[in-house]
Amino acid sequence: MNTWIEKAPQLDSQDPVRSFRDEFILPGDTEPYRYFVGNSLGLQPKRTAGYVNEVLEDWGRLGVMGHFDARHPWFPYHENLTGPMAEVVGALPDEVVVMNTLTANLHLLMASFYRPTGSKERILMLGDGFPSDRYAVMSQLRLHERNAQDHLIALKPRTGDTLLRHEDILEVIEREGASIAMILLESVHYRTGQAFRLKELAEAAHEQGIVFGVDLAHGAGNLHLKLHDWGVDFAAWCSYKYLNASPGGLAGCFIHQKWAKDPQTPRLAGWWGHNKETRFRMDWNFDPIQGADGWQLSNPPILPMAALRASLEIFHEAGMDRLRAKSVQLTGYLEEGLRSLGERVSVLSPTAPDERGCQLSVRIEGAQADWIGRFKEKGVVLDFREPDVFRLAPVPLYNSFQDVADLVSILQGILQES
Ligand SMILES: *Cc1c(COP(=O)(O)O)cnc(C)c1O
């Protein structure tokens, strides 16, 4: 334990992305908290206020002329976000658009990609995933006069297991594939931190003629994703978790080129998805923009886009490959520290770095909800799920190895007291 703790300063000094911590406002009263809940709400970049203020000032100065004359004109504002957002998820720029919020985008994407026909009509998803995805899927089934009982296949771990096994998912796709129309999988399980092997699952789905969609809420800005190369059909994600783009910030949306470029791909349309050259002729006929932009409904809110622009710039500067490399090391360091604390502490997340993101879910024997308060008094913010699971997310952009060392020694103190 002591030699483990002593490694932190050296690991920090060797960290090639350590300077990005200074780009963020670290919450705290006298001293910054060791903040381990970037999987829930990412921190505010220092440059965000300036970007948001620029929009406010231009609106004040220019009124409607700001659409074209603002320092960053509002008419094409969302296009500033497309390139850096595409980098974050490994997509081509015209496969990505920033719009709406996550669950709203899931609905829009399912309107395009859940197309039950004949006996190929079921949806495969996690049995214990995030509730919003489940509600969205169940309501889509109803919209198509299907029901969860017959048409939803829910993946569950084997009895006694916490994690799903990759081969079990493949086996379900193989066995039930003929009746499955669409898969909607969370790239990282929000509770266990398990990351799924999206490339292989997309391939298995396609062999059976199944459309493969992903919810990247816990994947975007966390994993090194390659949506285009992996052949994922569609994806959506929020920007307020790992992407640090403000509470409830605007969401991302990915539609693979093979669908996005085809004007025949069905969709729920709005005027902002219409050909930009002729949009203001106010034609009756919808002529979609080629690419993911053709799924936009409304003229977008510029203020939250300004916040997202600030945070995506930081991702571009740091680079997902460097961030992921640090993340693997940082989470590995945390795991090593936790394992030194004895039998009361067990890590539920997968051990293999390529089967998890930065988050470790940890069961602590005898832990209670009020421990959150005890941690906070000692300067640590983390997340607790009943009955005894903590979720710890060391984020490579702003968490240091010293944060992790402090967390583990504070946990050790609490364990000794109770
Ligand atoms: C955080 C999260 C959501 C939240 O949905 P919003 O529409 O952004 O409120 C949905 N699904 C998953 C898997 C999440 O992790």
CSV table of C-alpha atoms and ligand atoms in Angstrom, one decimal:
chain,number,residue,atom,x,y,z
A,1,MET,CA,0.0,0.0,0.0
A,2,ASN,CA,2.7,2.5,0.9
A,3,THR,CA,4.9,1.8,-2.1
A,4,TRP,CA,1.7,2.0,-4.2
A,5,ILE,CA,0.9,5.5,-2.8
A,6,GLU,CA,4.4,6.7,-3.3
A,7,LYS,CA,4.2,6.1,-7.0
A,8,ALA,CA,1.6,8.8,-7.6
A,9,PRO,CA,3.8,11.9,-7.9
A,10,GLN,CA,6.1,10.2,-10.4
A,11,LEU,CA,3.2,8.9,-12.4
A,12,ASP,CA,1.8,12.4,-12.5
A,13,SER,CA,5.1,13.9,-13.6
A,14,GLN,CA,5.3,11.5,-16.4
A,15,ASP,CA,1.7,12.0,-17.6
A,16,PRO,CA,1.8,13.6,-21.1
A,17,VAL,CA,-1.7,15.1,-20.7
A,18,ARG,CA,-1.5,16.4,-17.1
A,19,SER,CA,-1.6,20.0,-18.2
A,20,PHE,CA,-5.3,19.6,-19.2
A,21,ARG,CA,-6.3,19.5,-15.5
A,22,ASP,CA,-5.6,23.3,-15.5
A,23,GLU,CA,-8.2,23.7,-18.3
A,24,PHE,CA,-11.0,22.9,-15.8
A,25,ILE,CA,-12.7,24.5,-12.8
A,26,LEU,CA,-12.3,22.0,-10.0
A,27,PRO,CA,-15.2,22.2,-7.6
A,28,GLY,CA,-14.5,22.6,-3.9
A,29,ASP,CA,-14.5,25.1,-1.0
A,30,THR,CA,-11.0,25.6,0.3
A,31,GLU,CA,-9.4,22.8,-1.6
A,32,PRO,CA,-10.6,21.1,-4.8
A,33,TYR,CA,-12.5,17.9,-4.4
A,34,ARG,CA,-11.1,14.7,-5.7
A,35,TYR,CA,-13.9,14.4,-8.2
A,36,PHE,CA,-14.8,10.9,-9.4
A,37,VAL,CA,-18.2,11.5,-10.9
A,38,GLY,CA,-17.2,12.7,-14.4
A,39,ASN,CA,-19.4,9.7,-15.6
A,40,SER,CA,-22.4,11.6,-14.2
A,41,LEU,CA,-21.6,15.3,-14.8
A,42,GLY,CA,-18.3,16.3,-16.3
A,43,LEU,CA,-16.5,19.4,-15.1
A,44,GLN,CA,-16.7,22.9,-16.5
A,45,PRO,CA,-13.8,23.9,-18.8
A,46,LYS,CA,-12.4,27.4,-18.0
A,47,ARG,CA,-12.8,28.5,-21.5
A,48,THR,CA,-16.6,27.7,-21.6
A,49,ALA,CA,-17.7,31.0,-20.1
A,50,GLY,CA,-15.9,33.0,-22.8
A,51,TYR,CA,-17.5,31.0,-25.6
A,52,VAL,CA,-21.0,31.3,-24.2
A,53,ASN,CA,-20.4,35.0,-23.5
A,54,GLU,CA,-19.4,35.6,-27.1
A,55,VAL,CA,-22.8,34.3,-28.2
A,56,LEU,CA,-24.6,36.5,-25.7
A,57,GLU,CA,-22.6,39.6,-26.8
A,58,ASP,CA,-23.1,38.9,-30.5
A,59,TRP,CA,-26.8,38.4,-30.0
A,60,GLY,CA,-26.9,41.8,-28.1
A,61,ARG,CA,-24.9,43.6,-30.6
A,62,LEU,CA,-26.3,42.1,-33.8
A,63,GLY,CA,-29.8,40.7,-33.2
A,64,VAL,CA,-30.9,38.6,-36.1
A,65,MET,CA,-27.9,39.6,-38.1
A,66,GLY,CA,-25.9,37.3,-35.8
A,67,HIS,CA,-27.1,34.3,-38.0
A,68,PHE,CA,-24.5,35.4,-40.5
A,69,ASP,CA,-22.4,38.2,-38.9
A,70,ALA,CA,-21.6,36.8,-35.5
A,71,ARG,CA,-17.9,36.0,-34.8
A,72,HIS,CA,-19.0,32.4,-35.2
A,73,PRO,CA,-22.1,32.8,-37.3
A,74,TRP,CA,-25.1,30.9,-35.9
A,75,PHE,CA,-26.5,29.6,-39.2
A,76,PRO,CA,-23.6,27.1,-39.6
A,77,TYR,CA,-22.6,27.1,-35.9
A,78,HIS,CA,-23.3,23.3,-35.5
A,79,GLU,CA,-20.8,22.6,-38.3
A,80,ASN,CA,-18.0,23.8,-35.9
A,81,LEU,CA,-18.8,20.9,-33.7
A,82,THR,CA,-19.1,18.1,-36.3
A,83,GLY,CA,-15.4,17.6,-37.0
A,84,PRO,CA,-14.2,17.4,-33.4
A,85,MET,CA,-17.2,15.3,-32.4
A,86,ALA,CA,-16.6,12.9,-35.2
A,87,GLU,CA,-13.0,12.6,-33.9
A,88,VAL,CA,-14.2,11.7,-30.5
A,89,VAL,CA,-16.4,8.7,-31.8
A,90,GLY,CA,-14.3,7.7,-34.8
A,91,ALA,CA,-16.7,8.7,-37.5
A,92,LEU,CA,-16.6,10.6,-40.8
A,93,PRO,CA,-17.7,14.2,-40.3
A,94,ASP,CA,-20.8,13.8,-42.4
A,95,GLU,CA,-21.9,10.8,-40.3
A,96,VAL,CA,-22.2,13.0,-37.1
A,97,VAL,CA,-24.6,15.8,-36.1
A,98,VAL,CA,-25.1,17.5,-32.7
A,99,MET,CA,-28.7,18.0,-31.9
A,100,ASN,CA,-31.4,17.5,-29.3
A,101,THR,CA,-30.8,15.3,-26.2
A,102,LEU,CA,-29.9,11.6,-25.9
A,103,THR,CA,-33.2,10.0,-25.4
A,104,ALA,CA,-34.8,12.2,-28.1
A,105,ASN,CA,-32.1,11.1,-30.5
A,106,LEU,CA,-32.7,7.5,-29.7
A,107,HIS,CA,-36.3,7.9,-30.7
A,108,LEU,CA,-35.4,9.7,-33.9
A,109,LEU,CA,-32.9,6.9,-34.8
A,110,MET,CA,-35.3,4.1,-34.0
A,111,ALA,CA,-37.9,5.8,-36.2
A,112,SER,CA,-35.3,5.3,-39.0
A,113,PHE,CA,-33.8,2.0,-38.0
A,114,TYR,CA,-36.4,0.0,-36.2
A,115,ARG,CA,-38.3,-1.3,-39.2
A,116,PRO,CA,-40.0,-4.6,-38.2
A,117,THR,CA,-41.0,-6.7,-41.1
A,118,GLY,CA,-42.7,-10.1,-41.1
A,119,SER,CA,-41.2,-12.3,-38.4
A,120,LYS,CA,-38.0,-10.1,-38.2
A,121,GLU,CA,-39.4,-7.8,-35.6
A,122,ARG,CA,-37.7,-8.2,-32.2
A,123,ILE,CA,-35.3,-5.8,-30.4
A,124,LEU,CA,-32.3,-7.0,-28.4
A,125,MET,CA,-30.9,-4.9,-25.6
A,126,LEU,CA,-29.5,-5.1,-22.0
A,127,GLY,CA,-31.9,-6.6,-19.5
A,128,ASP,CA,-30.5,-4.3,-16.7
A,129,GLY,CA,-29.4,-1.3,-18.6
A,130,PHE,CA,-30.3,2.4,-18.2
A,131,PRO,CA,-34.0,2.8,-17.7
A,132,SER,CA,-34.5,5.6,-20.3
A,133,ASP,CA,-33.3,3.3,-23.1
A,134,ARG,CA,-35.7,0.7,-22.0
A,135,TYR,CA,-38.6,3.1,-21.8
A,136,ALA,CA,-37.7,4.4,-25.3
A,137,VAL,CA,-37.6,0.9,-26.7
A,138,MET,CA,-40.8,-0.2,-25.1
A,139,SER,CA,-42.7,2.8,-26.4
A,140,GLN,CA,-41.3,2.2,-29.9
A,141,LEU,CA,-42.5,-1.3,-29.7
A,142,ARG,CA,-46.0,-0.1,-28.8
A,143,LEU,CA,-45.9,2.5,-31.6
A,144,HIS,CA,-45.4,-0.5,-34.0
A,145,GLU,CA,-48.1,-2.5,-32.3
A,146,ARG,CA,-45.6,-4.9,-30.8
A,147,ASN,CA,-45.0,-5.7,-27.1
A,148,ALA,CA,-42.1,-6.2,-24.7
A,149,GLN,CA,-43.3,-9.7,-23.8
A,150,ASP,CA,-42.9,-11.1,-27.3
A,151,HIS,CA,-40.7,-8.7,-29.0
A,152,LEU,CA,-38.0,-7.6,-26.5
A,153,ILE,CA,-35.0,-9.8,-25.8
A,154,ALA,CA,-33.3,-8.7,-22.7
A,155,LEU,CA,-29.6,-9.8,-22.2
A,156,LYS,CA,-28.9,-10.9,-18.6
A,157,PRO,CA,-25.7,-12.2,-17.0
A,158,ARG,CA,-25.6,-15.9,-16.1
A,159,THR,CA,-27.0,-16.7,-12.6
A,160,GLY,CA,-24.4,-15.7,-10.1
A,161,ASP,CA,-22.5,-13.5,-12.5
A,162,THR,CA,-22.4,-9.7,-12.5
A,163,LEU,CA,-21.1,-9.2,-16.0
A,164,LEU,CA,-22.3,-10.4,-19.4
A,165,ARG,CA,-20.1,-12.8,-21.3
A,166,HIS,CA,-19.3,-11.8,-24.8
A,167,GLU,CA,-19.8,-15.3,-26.1
A,168,ASP,CA,-23.3,-15.4,-24.5
A,169,ILE,CA,-24.3,-12.2,-26.5
A,170,LEU,CA,-23.0,-13.8,-29.7
A,171,GLU,CA,-24.9,-16.9,-28.9
A,172,VAL,CA,-28.2,-15.1,-28.5
A,173,ILE,CA,-27.6,-13.2,-31.8
A,174,GLU,CA,-26.9,-16.5,-33.5
A,175,ARG,CA,-29.8,-18.4,-32.0
A,176,GLU,CA,-32.5,-15.7,-32.2
A,177,GLY,CA,-31.1,-13.7,-35.2
A,178,ALA,CA,-33.8,-14.6,-37.7
A,179,SER,CA,-36.4,-12.8,-35.5
A,180,ILE,CA,-34.3,-9.8,-34.5
A,181,ALA,CA,-34.7,-6.6,-36.4
A,182,MET,CA,-32.5,-4.3,-34.3
A,183,ILE,CA,-30.0,-4.3,-31.5
A,184,LEU,CA,-29.6,-1.3,-29.2
A,185,LEU,CA,-26.6,-1.8,-26.9
A,186,GLU,CA,-25.0,0.5,-24.3
A,187,SER,CA,-21.3,0.7,-25.2
A,188,VAL,CA,-20.4,0.7,-21.5
A,189,HIS,CA,-22.8,-0.6,-18.8
A,190,TYR,CA,-23.6,2.3,-16.6
A,191,ARG,CA,-23.7,0.3,-13.4
A,192,THR,CA,-20.9,-2.3,-13.8
A,193,GLY,CA,-18.6,-0.3,-16.1
A,194,GLN,CA,-18.4,-3.3,-18.6
A,195,ALA,CA,-17.5,-2.2,-22.1
A,196,PHE,CA,-18.8,-4.4,-24.9
A,197,ARG,CA,-16.9,-5.5,-28.0
A,198,LEU,CA,-18.8,-3.4,-30.5
A,199,LYS,CA,-16.9,-4.4,-33.7
A,200,GLU,CA,-17.4,-8.1,-33.3
A,201,LEU,CA,-21.0,-7.6,-32.2
A,202,ALA,CA,-21.7,-5.4,-35.2
A,203,GLU,CA,-20.3,-8.0,-37.5
A,204,ALA,CA,-22.4,-10.8,-35.9
A,205,ALA,CA,-25.5,-8.6,-36.2
A,206,HIS,CA,-24.9,-7.9,-39.8
A,207,GLU,CA,-24.4,-11.5,-40.7
A,208,GLN,CA,-28.0,-12.0,-39.5
A,209,GLY,CA,-29.3,-8.9,-41.3
A,210,ILE,CA,-29.8,-7.0,-38.0
A,211,VAL,CA,-29.4,-3.3,-37.7
A,212,PHE,CA,-26.8,-2.5,-34.9
A,213,GLY,CA,-27.2,0.6,-32.8
A,214,VAL,CA,-25.3,1.9,-29.8
A,215,ASP,CA,-26.0,4.2,-26.9
A,216,LEU,CA,-22.6,5.8,-26.2
A,217,ALA,CA,-23.7,7.7,-23.0
A,218,HIS,CA,-20.8,6.1,-21.1
A,219,GLY,CA,-18.6,5.6,-24.1
A,220,ALA,CA,-18.2,8.9,-25.8
A,221,GLY,CA,-15.1,10.7,-24.5
A,222,ASN,CA,-14.2,7.6,-22.5
A,223,LEU,CA,-13.4,4.8,-25.0
A,224,HIS,CA,-11.4,5.0,-28.1
A,225,LEU,CA,-14.2,4.4,-30.6
A,226,LYS,CA,-14.2,3.7,-34.3
A,227,LEU,CA,-17.8,3.7,-35.2
A,228,HIS,CA,-17.3,4.1,-39.0
A,229,ASP,CA,-14.7,1.3,-39.3
A,230,TRP,CA,-16.7,-1.0,-37.0
A,231,GLY,CA,-19.7,-0.6,-39.2
A,232,VAL,CA,-22.1,0.5,-36.4
A,233,ASP,CA,-25.3,1.6,-38.1
A,234,PHE,CA,-26.4,4.3,-35.7
A,235,ALA,CA,-25.5,5.8,-32.3
A,236,ALA,CA,-26.5,8.5,-29.9
A,237,TRP,CA,-24.8,10.0,-26.8
A,238,CYS,CA,-25.1,12.8,-24.3
A,239,SER,CA,-22.4,15.4,-23.9
A,240,TYR,CA,-22.7,16.2,-20.2
A,241,LYS,CA,-20.9,13.1,-18.8
A,242,TYR,CA,-17.4,12.5,-20.1
A,243,LEU,CA,-17.7,15.3,-22.7
A,244,ASN,CA,-18.0,18.2,-20.1
A,245,ALA,CA,-20.5,20.2,-22.2
A,246,SER,CA,-22.8,21.5,-19.4
A,247,PRO,CA,-25.7,20.0,-17.5
A,248,GLY,CA,-28.2,18.6,-20.0
A,249,GLY,CA,-26.0,19.7,-22.9
A,250,LEU,CA,-26.7,18.9,-26.5
A,251,ALA,CA,-26.4,15.3,-27.7
A,252,GLY,CA,-24.5,13.6,-30.5
A,253,CYS,CA,-25.9,11.4,-33.2
A,254,PHE,CA,-24.1,9.1,-35.6
A,255,ILE,CA,-25.6,7.6,-38.8
A,256,HIS,CA,-23.3,5.4,-40.8
A,257,GLN,CA,-22.6,6.8,-44.3
A,258,LYS,CA,-24.3,3.9,-46.0
A,259,TRP,CA,-27.6,5.2,-44.5
A,260,ALA,CA,-26.9,8.8,-44.0
A,261,LYS,CA,-26.1,9.5,-47.7
A,262,ASP,CA,-29.3,7.8,-48.9
A,263,PRO,CA,-32.2,10.3,-49.2
A,264,GLN,CA,-34.5,7.2,-49.2
A,265,THR,CA,-33.6,6.3,-45.6
A,266,PRO,CA,-36.8,6.9,-43.7
A,267,ARG,CA,-36.8,9.5,-41.0
A,268,LEU,CA,-38.9,12.0,-39.0
A,269,ALA,CA,-38.1,15.2,-40.7
A,270,GLY,CA,-37.9,18.9,-39.9
A,271,TRP,CA,-36.9,22.0,-41.9
A,272,TRP,CA,-33.4,22.1,-40.5
A,273,GLY,CA,-32.7,18.8,-42.2
A,274,HIS,CA,-33.6,20.3,-45.6
A,275,ASN,CA,-31.1,21.2,-48.3
A,276,LYS,CA,-29.4,24.3,-47.0
A,277,GLU,CA,-29.4,26.0,-50.5
A,278,THR,CA,-33.1,25.9,-50.8
A,279,ARG,CA,-34.3,25.8,-47.2
A,280,PHE,CA,-35.5,29.4,-47.1
A,281,ARG,CA,-37.6,28.9,-50.3
A,282,MET,CA,-40.0,27.2,-47.9
A,283,ASP,CA,-40.8,24.4,-50.4
A,284,TRP,CA,-43.5,21.8,-49.8
A,285,ASN,CA,-41.2,18.9,-50.7
A,286,PHE,CA,-38.5,17.7,-48.2
A,287,ASP,CA,-35.1,17.5,-49.8
A,288,PRO,CA,-32.8,16.1,-47.1
A,289,ILE,CA,-29.2,17.2,-46.7
A,290,GLN,CA,-26.9,14.2,-47.4
A,291,GLY,CA,-25.3,13.0,-44.2
A,292,ALA,CA,-26.4,13.0,-40.6
A,293,ASP,CA,-27.3,16.7,-40.9
A,294,GLY,CA,-30.4,15.5,-42.8
A,295,TRP,CA,-31.9,14.3,-39.5
A,296,GLN,CA,-32.0,17.7,-37.9
A,297,LEU,CA,-35.4,19.0,-37.0
A,298,SER,CA,-35.1,22.5,-35.7
A,299,ASN,CA,-32.7,25.5,-35.8
A,300,PRO,CA,-30.4,24.6,-33.0
A,301,PRO,CA,-29.8,26.3,-29.6
A,302,ILE,CA,-26.5,28.2,-29.9
A,303,LEU,CA,-25.8,28.8,-26.2
A,304,PRO,CA,-25.3,25.1,-25.3
A,305,MET,CA,-23.5,24.6,-28.6
A,306,ALA,CA,-21.0,27.2,-27.4
A,307,ALA,CA,-20.3,25.2,-24.3
A,308,LEU,CA,-19.9,22.1,-26.4
A,309,ARG,CA,-17.5,23.9,-28.7
A,310,ALA,CA,-15.3,24.7,-25.8
A,311,SER,CA,-15.2,21.2,-24.5
A,312,LEU,CA,-14.6,19.5,-27.9
A,313,GLU,CA,-11.7,21.8,-28.5
A,314,ILE,CA,-10.0,20.4,-25.5
A,315,PHE,CA,-10.6,16.8,-26.7
A,316,HIS,CA,-9.1,17.7,-30.0
A,317,GLU,CA,-6.0,19.2,-28.3
A,318,ALA,CA,-5.6,16.2,-26.0
A,319,GLY,CA,-6.5,13.5,-28.6
A,320,MET,CA,-8.5,10.4,-27.7
A,321,ASP,CA,-5.5,8.1,-28.2
A,322,ARG,CA,-3.5,9.9,-25.5
A,323,LEU,CA,-6.5,10.2,-23.2
A,324,ARG,CA,-7.3,6.6,-23.5
A,325,ALA,CA,-3.7,5.6,-22.9
A,326,LYS,CA,-3.7,7.6,-19.7
A,327,SER,CA,-7.1,6.3,-18.7
A,328,VAL,CA,-6.0,2.7,-18.9
A,329,GLN,CA,-3.0,3.5,-16.7
A,330,LEU,CA,-5.0,5.6,-14.2
A,331,THR,CA,-7.8,3.1,-13.8
A,332,GLY,CA,-5.2,0.3,-13.6
A,333,TYR,CA,-3.5,2.2,-10.8
A,334,LEU,CA,-6.9,2.6,-9.0
A,335,GLU,CA,-7.6,-1.1,-9.3
A,336,GLU,CA,-4.2,-2.0,-7.9
A,337,GLY,CA,-4.8,0.3,-4.9
A,338,LEU,CA,-8.3,-1.1,-4.2
A,339,ARG,CA,-7.0,-4.7,-4.4
A,340,SER,CA,-4.5,-3.9,-1.6
A,341,LEU,CA,-7.4,-3.0,0.8
A,342,GLY,CA,-8.3,-6.6,1.6
A,343,GLU,CA,-11.4,-8.7,1.2
A,344,ARG,CA,-14.1,-6.2,2.1
A,345,VAL,CA,-13.4,-4.4,-1.2
A,346,SER,CA,-14.2,-6.2,-4.5
A,347,VAL,CA,-14.0,-4.7,-8.0
A,348,LEU,CA,-17.1,-5.7,-10.1
A,349,SER,CA,-15.9,-4.2,-13.4
A,350,PRO,CA,-14.0,-6.4,-15.8
A,351,THR,CA,-10.2,-6.8,-15.1
A,352,ALA,CA,-9.1,-6.6,-18.8
A,353,PRO,CA,-8.6,-2.9,-19.8
A,354,ASP,CA,-10.3,-3.4,-23.2
A,355,GLU,CA,-13.4,-4.6,-21.5
A,356,ARG,CA,-13.9,-1.4,-19.5
A,357,GLY,CA,-13.6,2.4,-19.7
A,358,CYS,CA,-12.3,4.5,-16.9
A,359,GLN,CA,-15.0,3.6,-14.4
A,360,LEU,CA,-14.6,0.9,-11.7
A,361,SER,CA,-17.7,-0.3,-9.9
A,362,VAL,CA,-16.7,-1.5,-6.5
A,363,ARG,CA,-18.6,-3.5,-3.9
A,364,ILE,CA,-17.7,-2.6,-0.3
A,365,GLU,CA,-18.9,-4.9,2.4
A,366,GLY,CA,-20.7,-3.0,5.1
A,367,ALA,CA,-20.9,0.2,3.1
A,368,GLN,CA,-23.9,2.4,3.5
A,369,ALA,CA,-25.5,5.4,1.7
A,370,ASP,CA,-24.2,7.8,4.4
A,371,TRP,CA,-20.6,7.0,3.4
A,372,ILE,CA,-21.1,9.5,0.6
A,373,GLY,CA,-21.2,12.2,3.3
A,374,ARG,CA,-18.2,10.9,5.0
A,375,PHE,CA,-16.2,10.8,1.8
A,376,LYS,CA,-17.4,14.3,1.0
A,377,GLU,CA,-16.2,15.6,4.4
A,378,LYS,CA,-12.8,14.3,3.5
A,379,GLY,CA,-12.9,15.9,0.1
A,380,VAL,CA,-13.9,13.0,-2.2
A,381,VAL,CA,-17.0,13.0,-4.4
A,382,LEU,CA,-18.2,9.7,-5.7
A,383,ASP,CA,-21.4,7.8,-6.5
A,384,PHE,CA,-23.2,5.2,-4.5
A,385,ARG,CA,-25.8,2.7,-5.7
A,386,GLU,CA,-27.9,0.6,-3.3
A,387,PRO,CA,-27.2,-1.7,-1.7
A,388,ASP,CA,-23.3,-1.5,-1.5
A,389,VAL,CA,-21.8,-0.4,-4.8
A,390,PHE,CA,-19.7,2.6,-5.5
A,391,ARG,CA,-18.9,3.9,-8.9
A,392,LEU,CA,-15.5,5.5,-9.3
A,393,ALA,CA,-14.6,7.3,-12.5
A,394,PRO,CA,-11.1,8.7,-12.7
A,395,VAL,CA,-11.2,10.9,-15.8
A,396,PRO,CA,-7.9,11.2,-17.7
A,397,LEU,CA,-8.6,14.9,-18.6
A,398,TYR,CA,-8.7,16.2,-15.1
A,399,ASN,CA,-8.0,13.5,-12.5
A,400,SER,CA,-4.5,12.9,-11.4
A,401,PHE,CA,-2.8,9.8,-10.0
A,402,GLN,CA,-2.5,11.8,-6.7
A,403,ASP,CA,-6.4,12.0,-6.7
A,404,VAL,CA,-6.5,8.3,-6.9
A,405,ALA,CA,-3.9,7.8,-4.2
A,406,ASP,CA,-5.9,10.1,-1.9
A,407,LEU,CA,-9.2,8.3,-2.7
A,408,VAL,CA,-7.7,4.9,-1.7
A,409,SER,CA,-6.1,6.1,1.5
A,410,ILE,CA,-9.3,7.9,2.5
A,411,LEU,CA,-11.3,4.7,1.8
A,412,GLN,CA,-8.8,2.8,3.9
A,413,GLY,CA,-9.4,5.2,6.8
A,414,ILE,CA,-13.1,4.9,6.5
A,415,LEU,CA,-12.9,1.1,6.4
A,416,GLN,CA,-10.8,1.1,9.6
A,417,GLU,CA,-13.3,3.3,11.4
A,418,SER,CA,-16.3,1.1,10.5
B,1,LIG,C1,-27.1,9.1,-18.9
B,1,LIG,C2,-27.8,8.1,-19.7
B,1,LIG,C3,-29.1,8.5,-20.3
B,1,LIG,C4,-29.7,9.8,-20.0
B,1,LIG,O1,-30.6,10.2,-21.0
B,1,LIG,P1,-30.9,11.8,-21.3
B,1,LIG,O2,-31.8,11.7,-22.5
B,1,LIG,O3,-29.6,12.5,-21.6
B,1,LIG,O4,-31.6,12.3,-20.1
B,1,LIG,C5,-29.7,7.6,-21.1
B,1,LIG,N1,-29.2,6.4,-21.4
B,1,LIG,C6,-28.0,6.0,-20.8
B,1,LIG,C7,-27.4,4.6,-21.1
B,1,LIG,C8,-27.3,6.9,-20.0
B,1,LIG,O5,-26.2,6.5,-19.4
